[in-house]
Protein backbone atom coordinates (compact mmCIF):
# COMPACT_ATOMS: atom_id res chain seq x y z
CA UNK A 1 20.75 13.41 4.82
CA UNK A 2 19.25 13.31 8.11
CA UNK A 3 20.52 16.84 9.16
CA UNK A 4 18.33 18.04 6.06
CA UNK A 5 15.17 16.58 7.31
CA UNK A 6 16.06 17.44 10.43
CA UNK A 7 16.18 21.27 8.97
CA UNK A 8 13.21 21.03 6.79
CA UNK A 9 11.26 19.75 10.20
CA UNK A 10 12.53 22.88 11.96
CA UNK A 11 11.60 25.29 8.96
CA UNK A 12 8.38 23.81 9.13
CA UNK A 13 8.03 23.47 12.95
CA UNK A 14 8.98 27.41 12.84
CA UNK A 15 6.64 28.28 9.89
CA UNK A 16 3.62 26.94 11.85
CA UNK A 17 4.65 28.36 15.29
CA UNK A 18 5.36 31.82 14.35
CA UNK A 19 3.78 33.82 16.27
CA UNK A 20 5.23 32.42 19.77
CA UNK A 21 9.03 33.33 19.26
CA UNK A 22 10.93 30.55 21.11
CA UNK A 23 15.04 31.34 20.98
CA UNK A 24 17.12 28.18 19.89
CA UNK A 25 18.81 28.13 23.27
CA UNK A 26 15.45 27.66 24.88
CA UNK A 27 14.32 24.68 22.52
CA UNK A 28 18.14 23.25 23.23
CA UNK A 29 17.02 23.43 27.44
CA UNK A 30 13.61 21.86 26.79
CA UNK A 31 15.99 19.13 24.73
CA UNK A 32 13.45 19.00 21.76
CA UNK A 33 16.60 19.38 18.99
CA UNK A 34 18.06 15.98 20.97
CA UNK A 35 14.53 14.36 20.92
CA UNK A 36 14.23 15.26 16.98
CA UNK A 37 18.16 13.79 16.03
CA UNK A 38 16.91 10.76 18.06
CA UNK A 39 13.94 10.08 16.45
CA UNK A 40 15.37 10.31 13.30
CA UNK A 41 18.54 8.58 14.35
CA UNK A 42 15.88 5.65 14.74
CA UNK A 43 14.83 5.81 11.18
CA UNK A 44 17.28 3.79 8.66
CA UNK A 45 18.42 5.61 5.28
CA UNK A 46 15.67 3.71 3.04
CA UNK A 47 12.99 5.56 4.86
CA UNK A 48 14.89 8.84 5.16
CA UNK A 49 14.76 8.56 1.40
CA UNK A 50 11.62 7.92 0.94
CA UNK A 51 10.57 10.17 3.62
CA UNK A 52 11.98 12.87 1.46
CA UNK A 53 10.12 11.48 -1.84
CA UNK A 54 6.82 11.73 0.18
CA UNK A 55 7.56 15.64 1.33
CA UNK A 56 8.40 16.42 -2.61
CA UNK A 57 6.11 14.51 -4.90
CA UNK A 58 4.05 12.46 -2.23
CA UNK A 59 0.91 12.59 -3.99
CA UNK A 60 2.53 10.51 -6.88
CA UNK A 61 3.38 7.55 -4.92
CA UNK A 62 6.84 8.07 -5.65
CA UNK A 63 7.79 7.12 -1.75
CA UNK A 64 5.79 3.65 -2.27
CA UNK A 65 7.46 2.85 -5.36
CA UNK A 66 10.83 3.41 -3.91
CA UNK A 67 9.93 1.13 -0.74
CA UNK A 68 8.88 -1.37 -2.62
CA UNK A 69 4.87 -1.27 -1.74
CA UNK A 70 3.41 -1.11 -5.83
CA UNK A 71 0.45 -1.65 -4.84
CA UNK A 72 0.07 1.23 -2.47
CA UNK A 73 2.25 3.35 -4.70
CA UNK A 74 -0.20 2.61 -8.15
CA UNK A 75 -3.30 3.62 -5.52
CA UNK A 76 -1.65 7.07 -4.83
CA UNK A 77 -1.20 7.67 -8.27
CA UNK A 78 -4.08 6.66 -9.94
CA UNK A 79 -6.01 8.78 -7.13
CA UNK A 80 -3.84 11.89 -8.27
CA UNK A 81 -3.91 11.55 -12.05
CA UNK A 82 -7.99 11.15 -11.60
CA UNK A 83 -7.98 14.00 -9.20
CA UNK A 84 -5.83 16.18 -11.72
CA UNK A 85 -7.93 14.73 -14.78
CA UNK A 86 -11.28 15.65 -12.89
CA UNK A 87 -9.91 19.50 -12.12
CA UNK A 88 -8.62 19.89 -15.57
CA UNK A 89 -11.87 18.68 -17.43
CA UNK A 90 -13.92 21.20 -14.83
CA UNK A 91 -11.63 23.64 -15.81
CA UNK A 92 -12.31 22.93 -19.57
CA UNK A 93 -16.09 22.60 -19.42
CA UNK A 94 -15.88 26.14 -17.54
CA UNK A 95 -13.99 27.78 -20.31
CA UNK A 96 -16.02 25.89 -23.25
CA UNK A 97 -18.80 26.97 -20.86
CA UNK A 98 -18.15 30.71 -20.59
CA UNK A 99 -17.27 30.68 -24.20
CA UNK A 100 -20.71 29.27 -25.69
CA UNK A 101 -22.68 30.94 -23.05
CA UNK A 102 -24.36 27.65 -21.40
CA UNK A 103 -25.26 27.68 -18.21
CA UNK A 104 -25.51 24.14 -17.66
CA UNK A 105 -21.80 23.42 -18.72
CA UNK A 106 -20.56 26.51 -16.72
CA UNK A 107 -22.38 24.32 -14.12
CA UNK A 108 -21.08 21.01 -14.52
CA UNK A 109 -17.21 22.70 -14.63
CA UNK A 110 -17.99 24.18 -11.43
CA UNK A 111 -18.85 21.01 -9.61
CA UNK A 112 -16.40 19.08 -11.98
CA UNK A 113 -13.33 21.43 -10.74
CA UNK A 114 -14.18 21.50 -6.94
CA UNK A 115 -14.76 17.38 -7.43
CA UNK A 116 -10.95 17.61 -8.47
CA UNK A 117 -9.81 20.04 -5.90
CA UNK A 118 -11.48 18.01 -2.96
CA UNK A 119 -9.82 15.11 -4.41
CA UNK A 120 -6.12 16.24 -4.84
CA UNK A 121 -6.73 17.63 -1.02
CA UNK A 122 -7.66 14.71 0.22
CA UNK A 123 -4.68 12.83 -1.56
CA UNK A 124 -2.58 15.75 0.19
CA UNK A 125 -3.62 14.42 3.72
CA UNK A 126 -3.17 10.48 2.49
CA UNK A 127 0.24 11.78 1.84
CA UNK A 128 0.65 13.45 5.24
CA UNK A 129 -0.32 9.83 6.60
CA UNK A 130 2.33 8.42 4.56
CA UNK A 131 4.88 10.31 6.08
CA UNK A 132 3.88 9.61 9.34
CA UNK A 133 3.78 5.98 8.51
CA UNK A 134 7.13 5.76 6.78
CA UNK A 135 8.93 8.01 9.84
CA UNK A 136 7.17 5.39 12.34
């Protein structure tokens, strides 16, 4: 388990750091692959789990749940289900919008959508804080 996470931080590590090509050898001298199985050496199997839950389906609250934090859990999920509800009604009133040919609906399922989107991105960074939080 912790040799996965360990992976999925490299993948990402590597994804975001792209353009500066650093061989494995080199990362091994600067001792950054001992500093990473360390720090997660540090972390017990509960929050490796849940650590994992918050990378998958984070926004749901899922990693909460499984720690045993309801409340925090039922706050992520509400905030994503009204999130999703507000971009699929925007997308709705869009369609019902272009179909009928008013204006003021195509509008309101403009502002109604981005409402949504802004929302679910902002639960995406909560859940970024989560994961710092749980690996802490």
């Amino acid at each position: 388990m912790r040799n996965f996470l360990i992976i999925c931080c490299l993948l990402a590590g590597s994804s975001l750091f792209a353009s500066i090509p650093v061989p494995i050898e080199s990362a091994n001298e600067l001792g950054f692959l001992k500093y990473l199985s360390a720090t997660f050496n540090d972390v017990g199997e509960k929050e490796l789990i849940a650590a994992l839950l918050c990378i998958i389906i984070g926004y749901t609250g899922a990693h909460w749940f499984y720690l045993g934090n309801a409340t925090k859990g039922r706050k992520r999920l509400f905030t994503f289900l009204g999130a999703l509800g507000l971009y699929i009604g925007g997308y709705i009133a869009l369609l019902l919008g272009a179909a009928s040919g008013a204006l003021a609906l195509i509008y309101a399922g403009y502002a109604t959508l981005i409402g949504g989107a802004v929302l679910i991105f902002i639960n995406w960074i909560l859940t970024i804080f989560d994961l710092i939080e749980i690996l802490t």
